[in-house]
Each structure stands twice: as C-alpha cells, then as structure tokens.
C-alpha cells in the first residue's frame, strides 16, 4: 500500500464517535428527499437493526448472492492467495465479515497473515466483528476503520502485499461514475504487488433476480422500511411506516434492481432539522440500486478506474463472479 495521511482509525476497544456522520446524514436526507423523484442512500439501511436484517437476507432461500459468492471463494481462495501472497487484508464494506475467515485462514496456512483492516459505515457491526475476529485470530493486527467507502479513505500502514477485497456485490449500489470514483480511490491506494478482489452479481433470468429482492417472508421489505424507522429514531422524523410499501423490480434496460418505498396515501413528514416534506399518493422514495454485471462491463469499469482485470472467476452456473485486478502502471 502507498502511504496515506492520518487515517480515521478506531481501536478494537471503543469508545469512538463519528462526529461528521450525523451532519452528513442530515445533508444526504435533505438532498435526497427534496429531489424529484425522491431518494435515500442505501448506506442508511445499515443501522444495527438494518445490519441484522441484511444478515437475515443473506440466509434467505431466494437470496442466492451470498451463497454463490461463498462457494466461489471456497473454490478459488487458494489460487488467489497463491498468486497474490498477501500479508494484509483490507475489506471494504466488511459488514459481519463472514467470508473474511475463509480468506484469513488461507493467508495463514500459506504463511502470512499480519493485518486485517475492515472498513464499514456501520460502526456497531464493525466493532462486534473486530472484537470477535481478534478473539479467534489473536496474532493478527486488526484495525477497524469506520468510514463511508464512497469518501476518499485512508489506510493505516500495512505489511504488504495487500489484498483489498470488495465482496458481496456491494459495488452494485453504485452507478458507473460513482463506482469509478470509488474504485479509483482503491487503485490509487494500491502498490504494484497489491491486488483488488471484487465480488459481483451477474446478469441472469430477471425472475431469479426479482425473487431475490421480493422474498416470501418479507425480510427484504422489512429491511427497506427500516430506513424510515431509523430516520424517525435518529432524526426525530415522523414517517408513518404503515403508509409505505416495499417495491423492488429488475430493470433489464438498466441491468439493475431498483428498490423503492411507495407511498400508499398522501401525507406530510416533519424532520426537525430539515422541515416539512410532502408525500403524494403513489410517489416513491428510491432507496437502492443494485447493478448486475457481465465481464465486459466490469472490465470497462475497472479499466476506467485505473485497474486491470487479471483473473475472471465466474460461478459454474454464471450467477456470480469474482474478479482479481491490479493497479495499472501509470
Ligand atoms: C449488499 C448491496 C449487495 O444489492 O443485493 C439485499 C443489498 N438489498 N437485498 C444487494 C440488498 C436488498 C445488497 N448489497
């Protein structure tokens, strides 16, 4: 890794606070809800409850993504670690870090596992994950970083080579330009021996995709609605939850899932720091985009970000893929 300026690093033991994030949240919510059509950033899904609900989603029979990626990683991790020989692992949007152990175990058995840096917006989850991992891997230096990965991020000094993992198809939340901005930060933090490992959901039968975002138990609906509950709790808003309905659909033209909250009946919401917001019957708040890829689209996005795809590892059924990339020589 190239050297960076002072990182926003937190110890495995709290307390720590992220002062900027509340102001940022108020700004983002104001900007998103005064737009037409209205939108909220998917990063606000992940409060404690939201992170729990997402974990539940990953275990749903309809939500194939997590299982597909895990079985791919199980099959490919030894080849990846043998090629990269990483001593450090940086994980973007680490969440509960369930696939992390697979990577760390392989790094260890191939002789080098010095540092693990999980980066996530959800500080509670990050903290719990870091504490748990530290218990299981006492010899690894774990440095959690609470950060919005869309902001240019900084990293502590690491033992190289570094494997930067961005798994779970979280990249899918970003349209092309924001994705390129994010991946460019990754590319500029990488040295010649470092590698980037990306997990991405692939284009497939729209019915399969639609089922994954409209599960029969309504967990995805609860996950979607939870963002309003969070705004009620954290910003003192008064969203009437019963006035909203989960909607998710795959748009083949855009190669993406759109998640919305549809307004059942017109009402006004007050958010003290923002003001009054009118909601019309039938209008929607768009809460998430989830892009689906093919190899050439990913190669193009990586290329535009200063990264070169070295390995393309699709699942046998074509449902999901891992891609390994290096920084382009500049
Ligand atoms: C974590 C962004 C990859 O888009 O599939 C799951 C989030 N949203 N169900 C996805 C999500 C609804 C998930 N990502």
Tab-separated table of N, CA and C in Angstrom, residues 218-276:
chain	number	residue	atom	x	y	z
A	218	UNK	N	-40.815	-11.608	3.551
A	218	UNK	CA	-40.883	-10.160	3.754
A	218	UNK	C	-39.704	-9.564	4.506
A	219	UNK	N	-38.583	-10.278	4.517
A	219	UNK	CA	-37.408	-9.742	5.210
A	219	UNK	C	-36.844	-8.538	4.456
A	220	UNK	N	-36.831	-8.636	3.114
A	220	UNK	CA	-36.333	-7.518	2.314
A	220	UNK	C	-37.238	-6.295	2.468
A	221	UNK	N	-38.538	-6.534	2.565
A	221	UNK	CA	-39.483	-5.432	2.792
A	221	UNK	C	-39.187	-4.762	4.138
A	222	UNK	N	-38.947	-5.571	5.170
A	222	UNK	CA	-38.638	-5.020	6.500
A	222	UNK	C	-37.322	-4.237	6.473
A	223	UNK	N	-36.357	-4.775	5.732
A	223	UNK	CA	-35.051	-4.115	5.559
A	223	UNK	C	-35.234	-2.749	4.899
A	224	UNK	N	-36.059	-2.708	3.876
A	224	UNK	CA	-36.321	-1.473	3.142
A	224	UNK	C	-37.023	-0.455	4.051
A	225	UNK	N	-38.073	-0.898	4.744
A	225	UNK	CA	-38.843	0.005	5.617
A	225	UNK	C	-38.043	0.482	6.830
A	226	UNK	N	-37.080	-0.327	7.252
A	226	UNK	CA	-36.288	0.024	8.432
A	226	UNK	C	-35.568	1.374	8.294
A	227	UNK	N	-35.278	1.763	7.047
A	227	UNK	CA	-34.576	3.038	6.875
A	227	UNK	C	-35.437	4.195	7.383
A	228	UNK	N	-36.755	4.089	7.236
A	228	UNK	CA	-37.647	5.150	7.731
A	228	UNK	C	-37.704	5.138	9.258
A	229	UNK	N	-37.693	3.932	9.819
A	229	UNK	CA	-37.662	3.791	11.273
A	229	UNK	C	-36.394	4.439	11.836
A	230	UNK	N	-35.306	4.246	11.104
A	230	UNK	CA	-34.045	4.843	11.527
A	230	UNK	C	-34.137	6.368	11.512
A	231	UNK	N	-34.733	6.923	10.451
A	231	UNK	CA	-34.868	8.379	10.369
A	231	UNK	C	-35.784	8.892	11.474
A	232	UNK	N	-36.817	8.129	11.794
A	232	UNK	CA	-37.692	8.510	12.909
A	232	UNK	C	-36.905	8.550	14.215
A	233	UNK	N	-36.115	7.520	14.438
A	233	UNK	CA	-35.385	7.427	15.698
A	233	UNK	C	-34.236	8.413	15.779
A	234	UNK	N	-33.413	8.444	14.721
A	234	UNK	CA	-32.182	9.231	14.808
A	234	UNK	C	-32.368	10.703	14.473
A	235	UNK	N	-33.340	11.010	13.622
A	235	UNK	CA	-33.548	12.416	13.260
A	235	UNK	C	-34.842	12.964	13.851
A	236	UNK	N	-35.555	12.159	14.620
A	236	UNK	CA	-36.822	12.605	15.195
A	236	UNK	C	-37.886	12.863	14.146
A	237	UNK	N	-37.799	12.151	13.018
A	237	UNK	CA	-38.807	12.302	11.958
A	237	UNK	C	-40.084	11.568	12.368
A	238	UNK	N	-41.163	11.804	11.617
A	238	UNK	CA	-42.424	11.112	11.947
A	238	UNK	C	-43.014	10.385	10.737
A	239	UNK	N	-42.183	9.646	10.033
A	239	UNK	CA	-42.672	8.840	8.912
A	239	UNK	C	-43.719	7.848	9.420
A	240	UNK	N	-44.935	7.838	8.865
A	240	UNK	CA	-45.908	6.816	9.228
A	240	UNK	C	-45.585	5.538	8.458
A	241	UNK	N	-45.017	4.555	9.142
A	241	UNK	CA	-44.489	3.376	8.443
A	241	UNK	C	-45.562	2.632	7.659
A	242	UNK	N	-46.789	2.641	8.208
A	242	UNK	CA	-47.890	1.954	7.535
A	242	UNK	C	-48.280	2.578	6.204
A	243	UNK	N	-47.809	3.771	5.951
A	243	UNK	CA	-48.155	4.461	4.703
A	243	UNK	C	-47.184	4.114	3.574
A	244	UNK	N	-46.276	3.190	3.843
A	244	UNK	CA	-45.273	2.836	2.832
A	244	UNK	C	-45.276	1.351	2.512
A	245	UNK	N	-44.952	1.079	1.263
A	245	UNK	CA	-44.953	-0.292	0.777
A	245	UNK	C	-43.634	-0.581	0.058
A	246	UNK	N	-43.076	-1.745	0.325
A	246	UNK	CA	-41.842	-2.185	-0.339
A	246	UNK	C	-42.090	-2.476	-1.814
A	247	UNK	N	-41.216	-1.960	-2.660
A	247	UNK	CA	-41.297	-2.309	-4.079
A	247	UNK	C	-39.878	-2.535	-4.593
A	248	UNK	N	-39.677	-3.663	-5.281
A	248	UNK	CA	-38.367	-3.946	-5.860
A	248	UNK	C	-38.579	-4.616	-7.203
A	249	UNK	N	-37.844	-4.168	-8.208
A	249	UNK	CA	-38.003	-4.780	-9.533
A	249	UNK	C	-36.701	-4.687	-10.314
A	250	UNK	N	-36.502	-5.662	-11.191
A	250	UNK	CA	-35.330	-5.644	-12.058
A	250	UNK	C	-35.660	-4.904	-13.345
A	251	UNK	N	-34.811	-3.969	-13.702
A	251	UNK	CA	-34.950	-3.258	-14.959
A	251	UNK	C	-33.903	-3.790	-15.930
A	252	UNK	N	-34.359	-4.561	-16.926
A	252	UNK	CA	-33.404	-5.167	-17.867
A	252	UNK	C	-32.661	-4.099	-18.658
A	253	UNK	N	-33.341	-3.022	-18.964
A	253	UNK	CA	-32.706	-1.942	-19.730
A	253	UNK	C	-31.513	-1.349	-18.997
A	254	UNK	N	-31.655	-1.172	-17.696
A	254	UNK	CA	-30.565	-0.587	-16.897
A	254	UNK	C	-29.680	-1.649	-16.251
A	255	UNK	N	-30.042	-2.925	-16.406
A	255	UNK	CA	-29.302	-4.019	-15.755
A	255	UNK	C	-29.187	-3.786	-14.263
A	256	UNK	N	-30.304	-3.376	-13.642
A	256	UNK	CA	-30.226	-3.105	-12.209
A	256	UNK	C	-31.553	-3.377	-11.530
A	257	UNK	N	-31.468	-3.720	-10.247
A	257	UNK	CA	-32.653	-3.770	-9.397
A	257	UNK	C	-32.843	-2.368	-8.843
A	258	UNK	N	-34.095	-1.938	-8.787
A	258	UNK	CA	-34.420	-0.696	-8.081
A	258	UNK	C	-35.288	-1.066	-6.895
A	259	UNK	N	-34.945	-0.559	-5.735
A	259	UNK	CA	-35.819	-0.706	-4.569
A	259	UNK	C	-36.412	0.661	-4.265
A	260	UNK	N	-37.689	0.636	-3.972
A	260	UNK	CA	-38.408	1.864	-3.639
A	260	UNK	C	-39.271	1.632	-2.423
A	261	UNK	N	-39.699	2.736	-1.804
A	261	UNK	CA	-40.787	2.729	-0.832
A	261	UNK	C	-41.904	3.528	-1.474
A	262	UNK	N	-43.010	2.848	-1.741
A	262	UNK	CA	-44.137	3.505	-2.413
A	262	UNK	C	-45.099	4.070	-1.368
A	263	UNK	N	-45.529	5.308	-1.587
A	263	UNK	CA	-46.447	5.990	-0.670
A	263	UNK	C	-47.878	5.528	-0.957
A	264	UNK	N	-48.511	4.928	0.049
A	264	UNK	CA	-49.893	4.441	-0.122
A	264	UNK	C	-50.899	5.582	-0.087
A	265	UNK	N	-50.721	6.517	0.844
A	265	UNK	CA	-51.617	7.671	0.901
A	265	UNK	C	-50.844	8.934	1.265
A	266	UNK	N	-51.291	10.042	0.686
A	266	UNK	CA	-50.572	11.310	0.823
A	266	UNK	C	-50.438	11.714	2.296
A	267	UNK	N	-49.289	12.281	2.631
A	267	UNK	CA	-49.075	12.779	3.992
A	267	UNK	C	-47.886	13.733	4.019
A	268	UNK	N	-47.726	14.362	5.177
A	268	UNK	CA	-46.600	15.270	5.374
A	268	UNK	C	-45.728	14.715	6.486
A	269	UNK	N	-44.423	14.779	6.288
A	269	UNK	CA	-43.488	14.323	7.314
A	269	UNK	C	-42.703	15.528	7.808
A	270	UNK	N	-42.488	15.588	9.105
A	270	UNK	CA	-41.649	16.645	9.666
A	270	UNK	C	-40.341	16.033	10.153
A	271	UNK	N	-39.250	16.589	9.656
A	271	UNK	CA	-37.931	16.220	10.178
A	271	UNK	C	-37.363	17.510	10.765
A	272	UNK	N	-37.269	17.605	12.109
A	272	UNK	CA	-36.923	18.862	12.770
A	272	UNK	C	-35.766	19.638	12.122
A	273	UNK	N	-34.680	18.957	11.796
A	273	UNK	CA	-33.535	19.673	11.237
A	273	UNK	C	-33.704	20.016	9.753
A	274	UNK	N	-34.758	19.519	9.141
A	274	UNK	CA	-34.917	19.700	7.704
A	274	UNK	C	-36.182	20.493	7.371
A	275	UNK	N	-37.289	20.165	8.043
A	275	UNK	CA	-38.553	20.854	7.773
A	275	UNK	C	-39.631	19.889	7.351
A	276	UNK	N	-40.664	20.454	6.698
A	276	UNK	CA	-41.803	19.639	6.265
A	276	UNK	C	-41.561	19.088	4.876
